[in-house]
Short mmCIF file of C-alpha atoms in Angstrom, two decimals:
data_model
loop_
_atom_site.label_atom_id
_atom_site.label_comp_id
_atom_site.label_asym_id
_atom_site.label_seq_id
_atom_site.Cartn_x
_atom_site.Cartn_y
_atom_site.Cartn_z
CA MET A 1 9.12 10.70 2.73
CA HIS A 2 8.60 13.91 4.23
CA LEU A 3 7.05 13.49 7.92
CA ARG A 4 5.64 16.64 9.97
CA ARG A 5 5.26 15.92 13.85
CA ASP A 6 1.63 16.85 13.04
CA HIS A 7 0.96 14.30 10.36
CA ALA A 8 3.61 11.42 11.18
CA GLU A 9 1.61 7.87 11.70
CA THR A 10 4.04 6.33 14.34
CA SER A 11 1.42 3.20 15.04
CA ILE A 12 2.59 0.33 13.54
CA THR A 13 -0.25 -1.56 13.87
CA ALA A 14 -2.48 1.45 12.86
CA LEU A 15 -0.20 1.04 9.85
CA ARG A 16 -0.57 -2.55 9.36
CA GLN A 17 -4.65 -2.17 8.84
CA PHE A 18 -4.03 0.65 6.36
CA ILE A 19 -1.61 -1.61 4.09
CA LYS A 20 -4.65 -4.40 4.41
CA SER A 21 -7.27 -1.81 3.53
CA ASN A 22 -5.68 -0.27 1.06
CA PRO A 23 -3.59 -3.59 -0.55
CA LEU A 24 -2.69 -1.80 -4.10
CA GLY A 25 0.58 -0.61 -3.82
CA VAL A 26 3.05 0.71 -6.34
CA LEU A 27 6.78 -1.23 -6.30
CA THR A 28 9.49 1.03 -7.13
CA THR A 29 13.38 -0.18 -7.70
CA SER A 30 16.53 1.27 -9.09
CA ILE A 31 18.42 -1.17 -10.72
CA THR A 32 21.23 -0.72 -13.10
CA SER A 33 21.23 -3.15 -16.26
CA PRO A 34 24.23 -4.78 -17.19
CA THR A 35 23.18 -5.13 -20.69
CA CYS A 36 21.13 -1.65 -20.76
CA SER A 37 17.94 -3.90 -21.72
CA PHE A 38 15.73 -1.94 -18.76
CA PRO A 39 15.49 1.24 -17.46
CA THR A 40 16.96 1.53 -14.37
CA LEU A 41 14.14 3.35 -12.40
CA GLN A 42 11.12 1.42 -12.52
CA ALA A 43 7.47 0.70 -11.08
CA THR A 44 4.51 -1.02 -10.69
CA HIS A 45 1.06 -1.38 -9.10
CA ILE A 46 1.03 -4.56 -7.44
CA PRO A 47 -2.01 -5.87 -4.95
CA PHE A 48 0.29 -6.87 -1.94
CA LEU A 49 -0.47 -9.49 1.30
CA LEU A 50 0.86 -8.43 4.69
CA ASP A 51 2.11 -11.30 6.58
CA VAL A 52 3.29 -10.51 10.46
CA GLY A 53 3.66 -13.07 13.25
CA ASP A 54 1.43 -11.08 15.84
CA ASP A 55 -0.51 -7.71 15.22
CA SER A 56 -0.06 -6.60 18.53
CA THR A 57 3.71 -6.09 18.82
CA GLY A 58 5.82 -3.84 16.27
CA ASN A 59 8.65 -6.28 17.02
CA SER A 60 9.03 -7.76 13.81
CA LEU A 61 7.55 -5.32 10.69
CA GLY A 62 6.42 -7.87 8.89
CA CYS A 63 6.96 -9.62 4.94
CA LEU A 64 4.88 -7.82 1.96
CA ARG A 65 3.98 -10.75 -0.75
CA GLY A 66 3.35 -10.24 -4.25
CA HIS A 67 3.49 -11.34 -7.91
CA MET A 68 3.53 -9.83 -11.19
CA ALA A 69 3.89 -10.86 -14.80
CA ARG A 70 7.44 -12.05 -15.78
CA ASP A 71 7.10 -10.20 -19.02
CA ASN A 72 6.56 -7.08 -17.10
CA PRO A 73 10.22 -5.38 -18.01
CA GLN A 74 10.68 -5.14 -13.90
CA ALA A 75 10.42 -8.61 -13.42
CA LYS A 76 12.86 -9.07 -16.59
CA ALA A 77 15.59 -6.53 -15.01
CA PHE A 78 14.93 -8.96 -11.50
CA VAL A 79 16.13 -11.78 -13.40
CA GLU A 80 18.63 -10.18 -14.96
CA ALA A 81 20.17 -9.14 -11.83
CA LEU A 82 19.21 -12.36 -9.90
CA ALA A 83 20.32 -15.04 -13.01
CA ARG A 84 23.91 -15.28 -11.23
CA SER A 85 22.52 -15.19 -7.46
CA THR A 86 22.36 -18.06 -5.04
CA THR A 87 20.49 -15.95 -2.96
CA HIS A 88 17.39 -14.46 -5.53
CA VAL A 89 17.52 -11.36 -3.13
CA LEU A 90 17.95 -7.91 -4.61
CA ASP A 91 21.06 -6.11 -3.54
CA GLN A 92 19.35 -2.75 -3.56
CA ASP A 93 16.29 -1.87 -1.05
CA VAL A 94 13.06 -1.09 -2.74
CA LEU A 95 10.25 0.87 -2.10
CA VAL A 96 6.38 0.44 -1.93
CA VAL A 97 3.70 3.12 -1.04
CA PHE A 98 0.50 2.43 -0.66
CA THR A 99 -2.22 5.64 -0.65
CA SER A 100 -5.53 5.94 0.40
CA PRO A 101 -8.36 6.60 -2.08
CA ILE A 102 -9.56 9.68 0.56
CA GLN A 103 -7.64 12.82 -0.44
CA HIS A 104 -8.88 16.43 -1.41
CA TYR A 105 -7.89 19.82 -1.99
CA ILE A 106 -8.52 22.15 0.56
CA THR A 107 -8.83 25.85 -0.68
CA THR A 108 -8.25 28.85 1.71
CA LYS A 109 -11.24 29.95 1.66
CA PHE A 110 -12.34 27.12 4.37
CA TYR A 111 -9.32 28.90 6.87
CA SER A 112 -12.22 31.13 8.85
CA GLU A 113 -9.59 32.33 11.69
CA THR A 114 -6.72 33.02 9.11
CA MET A 115 -8.27 34.58 5.98
CA SER A 116 -9.97 37.06 8.28
CA THR A 117 -7.07 38.26 9.94
CA ASN A 118 -3.53 38.31 7.94
CA LYS A 119 -4.11 35.77 5.23
CA ARG A 120 -1.10 34.39 5.32
CA THR A 121 -1.69 30.93 3.76
CA ALA A 122 -2.10 29.08 0.95
CA PRO A 123 -3.99 26.09 -0.44
CA THR A 124 -3.05 22.69 0.54
CA TRP A 125 -3.78 18.49 -0.19
CA ASN A 126 -4.89 16.31 2.05
CA TYR A 127 -4.24 12.24 2.07
CA SER A 128 -3.13 9.80 3.55
CA ALA A 129 0.05 7.11 2.98
CA ALA A 130 2.16 4.57 3.78
CA GLN A 131 5.81 3.56 2.47
CA VAL A 132 7.91 0.34 3.26
CA TYR A 133 11.37 0.11 2.51
CA GLY A 134 12.62 -3.93 2.73
CA LEU A 135 14.74 -6.40 0.90
CA ALA A 136 12.80 -8.03 -1.86
CA ARG A 137 13.26 -11.96 -2.54
CA ILE A 138 12.16 -12.70 -6.24
CA HIS A 139 10.65 -16.32 -6.93
CA TRP A 140 11.53 -16.29 -10.28
CA ASP A 141 13.01 -19.83 -10.97
CA SER A 142 9.90 -22.01 -12.16
CA LYS A 143 12.20 -25.10 -12.20
CA LEU A 144 12.61 -24.76 -8.58
CA PRO A 145 9.72 -26.67 -6.53
CA GLU A 146 9.70 -23.60 -3.79
CA THR A 147 8.91 -21.24 -6.48
CA SER A 148 5.69 -22.97 -7.74
CA GLU A 149 4.73 -23.07 -4.04
CA PHE A 150 5.52 -19.65 -3.17
CA LEU A 151 2.70 -18.71 -6.08
CA ILE A 152 0.34 -21.20 -5.40
CA GLN A 153 -0.04 -19.87 -1.77
CA GLN A 154 0.43 -16.33 -3.06
CA LEU A 155 -2.89 -16.78 -5.34
CA SER A 156 -4.61 -19.26 -3.08
CA ASP A 157 -4.39 -16.22 -0.38
CA LEU A 158 -5.29 -13.37 -2.71
CA ALA A 159 -8.03 -14.69 -3.90
CA ARG A 160 -9.27 -15.64 -0.55
CA VAL A 161 -8.76 -12.02 0.63
CA GLY A 162 -10.55 -10.44 -2.14
CA GLU A 163 -13.43 -13.46 -2.55
CA ARG A 164 -14.40 -13.21 1.33
CA ASP A 165 -12.95 -9.61 2.47
CA ILE A 166 -13.42 -7.16 -0.25
CA MET A 167 -16.24 -9.11 -2.17
CA GLY A 168 -17.97 -10.60 1.00
CA PHE A 169 -18.81 -14.34 -0.47
CA ASN A 170 -18.50 -17.09 1.72
CA GLU A 171 -20.09 -21.14 1.74
CA GLU A 172 -23.61 -19.92 3.01
CA LYS A 173 -26.43 -20.54 0.65
CA THR A 174 -27.53 -17.04 0.34
CA SER A 175 -24.07 -16.02 -0.78
CA PRO A 176 -22.08 -17.29 -3.91
CA ARG A 177 -19.18 -19.47 -3.41
CA PRO A 178 -16.05 -17.98 -3.40
CA TRP A 179 -13.35 -18.65 -6.31
CA ARG A 180 -10.19 -20.73 -5.41
CA VAL A 181 -7.20 -21.51 -7.30
CA GLU A 182 -8.68 -24.96 -7.80
CA ASP A 183 -11.37 -24.03 -9.49
CA ALA A 184 -9.26 -23.59 -12.75
CA PRO A 185 -8.31 -26.43 -15.23
CA PRO A 186 -4.99 -27.51 -13.74
CA SER A 187 -3.75 -27.10 -17.17
CA TYR A 188 -4.19 -23.30 -16.67
CA VAL A 189 -2.76 -22.92 -13.39
CA GLU A 190 0.24 -24.48 -14.68
CA ARG A 191 0.66 -21.82 -17.77
CA SER A 192 0.09 -19.27 -15.47
CA LEU A 193 2.29 -20.01 -12.70
CA ARG A 194 5.10 -20.16 -15.54
CA ALA A 195 3.85 -16.70 -16.94
CA ILE A 196 4.10 -14.68 -13.28
CA ILE A 197 7.18 -14.34 -10.50
CA GLY A 198 6.87 -13.92 -7.20
CA VAL A 199 7.88 -11.14 -4.90
CA GLU A 200 8.43 -11.40 -1.28
CA ILE A 201 9.89 -8.18 0.70
CA GLU A 202 11.18 -8.23 4.35
CA ILE A 203 10.26 -5.09 5.82
CA THR A 204 12.93 -2.88 7.43
CA THR A 205 11.26 0.25 7.33
CA LEU A 206 7.73 1.36 7.98
CA GLU A 207 6.37 4.96 7.58
CA GLY A 208 2.98 6.58 7.29
CA LYS A 209 1.63 10.20 6.84
CA VAL A 210 -2.30 11.27 7.55
CA LYS A 211 -1.83 14.51 6.46
CA MET A 212 -5.65 16.22 7.59
CA SER A 213 -5.04 19.83 8.45
CA GLN A 214 -3.40 18.76 11.59
CA GLU A 215 -1.09 21.78 11.51
CA LEU A 216 -4.08 24.40 11.12
CA LYS A 217 -5.30 26.55 14.16
CA GLU A 218 -8.47 25.22 15.86
CA ALA A 219 -11.18 27.52 14.03
CA ASP A 220 -9.28 27.02 10.79
CA ARG A 221 -9.46 23.42 11.14
CA ASP A 222 -13.34 23.76 11.87
CA GLY A 223 -13.51 25.68 8.61
CA VAL A 224 -12.13 22.99 6.66
CA VAL A 225 -14.83 20.81 7.91
CA LYS A 226 -17.98 22.55 7.62
CA GLY A 227 -16.30 23.67 3.74
CA LEU A 228 -15.65 19.97 3.15
CA ARG A 229 -19.16 18.69 4.37
CA ALA A 230 -21.22 21.95 2.61
CA LEU A 231 -19.70 20.35 -0.61
CA GLY A 232 -21.11 17.16 0.10
CA GLY A 233 -20.03 13.87 -1.92
CA GLU A 234 -19.07 10.67 -0.54
CA THR A 235 -15.34 11.72 -0.38
CA ALA A 236 -15.58 15.28 0.86
CA THR A 237 -17.93 14.13 3.83
CA ILE A 238 -15.48 10.89 4.54
CA MET A 239 -12.78 13.83 4.54
CA ALA A 240 -14.28 16.09 7.00
CA ASP A 241 -14.69 13.24 9.29
CA LEU A 242 -11.23 12.07 9.05
CA VAL A 243 -9.95 15.98 9.14
CA ARG A 244 -12.17 16.29 12.81
CA GLU A 245 -11.06 13.07 14.21
CA ARG A 246 -7.60 13.79 13.32
CA GLY A 247 -7.84 16.99 15.11
CA LEU A 248 -9.54 15.75 18.26
CA MET A 249 -6.83 13.21 18.26
CA LYS A 250 -4.24 16.65 18.16
CA ILE A 251 -6.20 18.16 21.25
CA ALA A 252 -6.45 15.03 22.97
CA ASN A 253 -2.56 14.89 23.03
CA LYS A 254 -1.95 18.39 24.25
CA ALA A 255 -3.96 17.68 27.43
#
């Protein structure tokens, strides 16, 4: 990830929260198939769970957990690579990219100061993202008890996050009851477990980028905020607030 000082998010706590708020990551791997059965470079969108021992410390970057269909070509490449391994850990590092849905084109017409003087500027795009690198343990062998244990835990935890945190369901009478894995017939659960594999990534590198016009002069940045707010719409309005927030942070850091 290319990180300008203005755009780099260095807070581990903030990056952890970013992942939890944007859990749909793109898992990218580069695995050479010895049989040439699968592409070397593959990517899959996966909703991830982030496990950390203590959110208040950065001593351990944590672990990502996810699952994917066993029929996925990327999953098949995992199984092929690990068929004779005793560790079930891929030799190659993997990459997971998380991106915020709030992103926006920024026209030079917003740059009130620069466009009125030398015009030495160009349009850009504002966005925020996090990248995770790590070592992936693949839970693929359905004959091992620990594989089923991992997958049941993964499905249960993911359902709890989705039902409670995203949908807002709870145990109160005024709310729909959250769905649980136990609500499905045991035979269906067993078939489902055989159709998926688990992915557990020990994070070795965690970095993030919040590109919100911090590199601009203050007057140009103010122009971006005004321009986005004039556009209207939810995305532009949220982006305007983020540009203003990051601009104030930059000013405060200089003080």
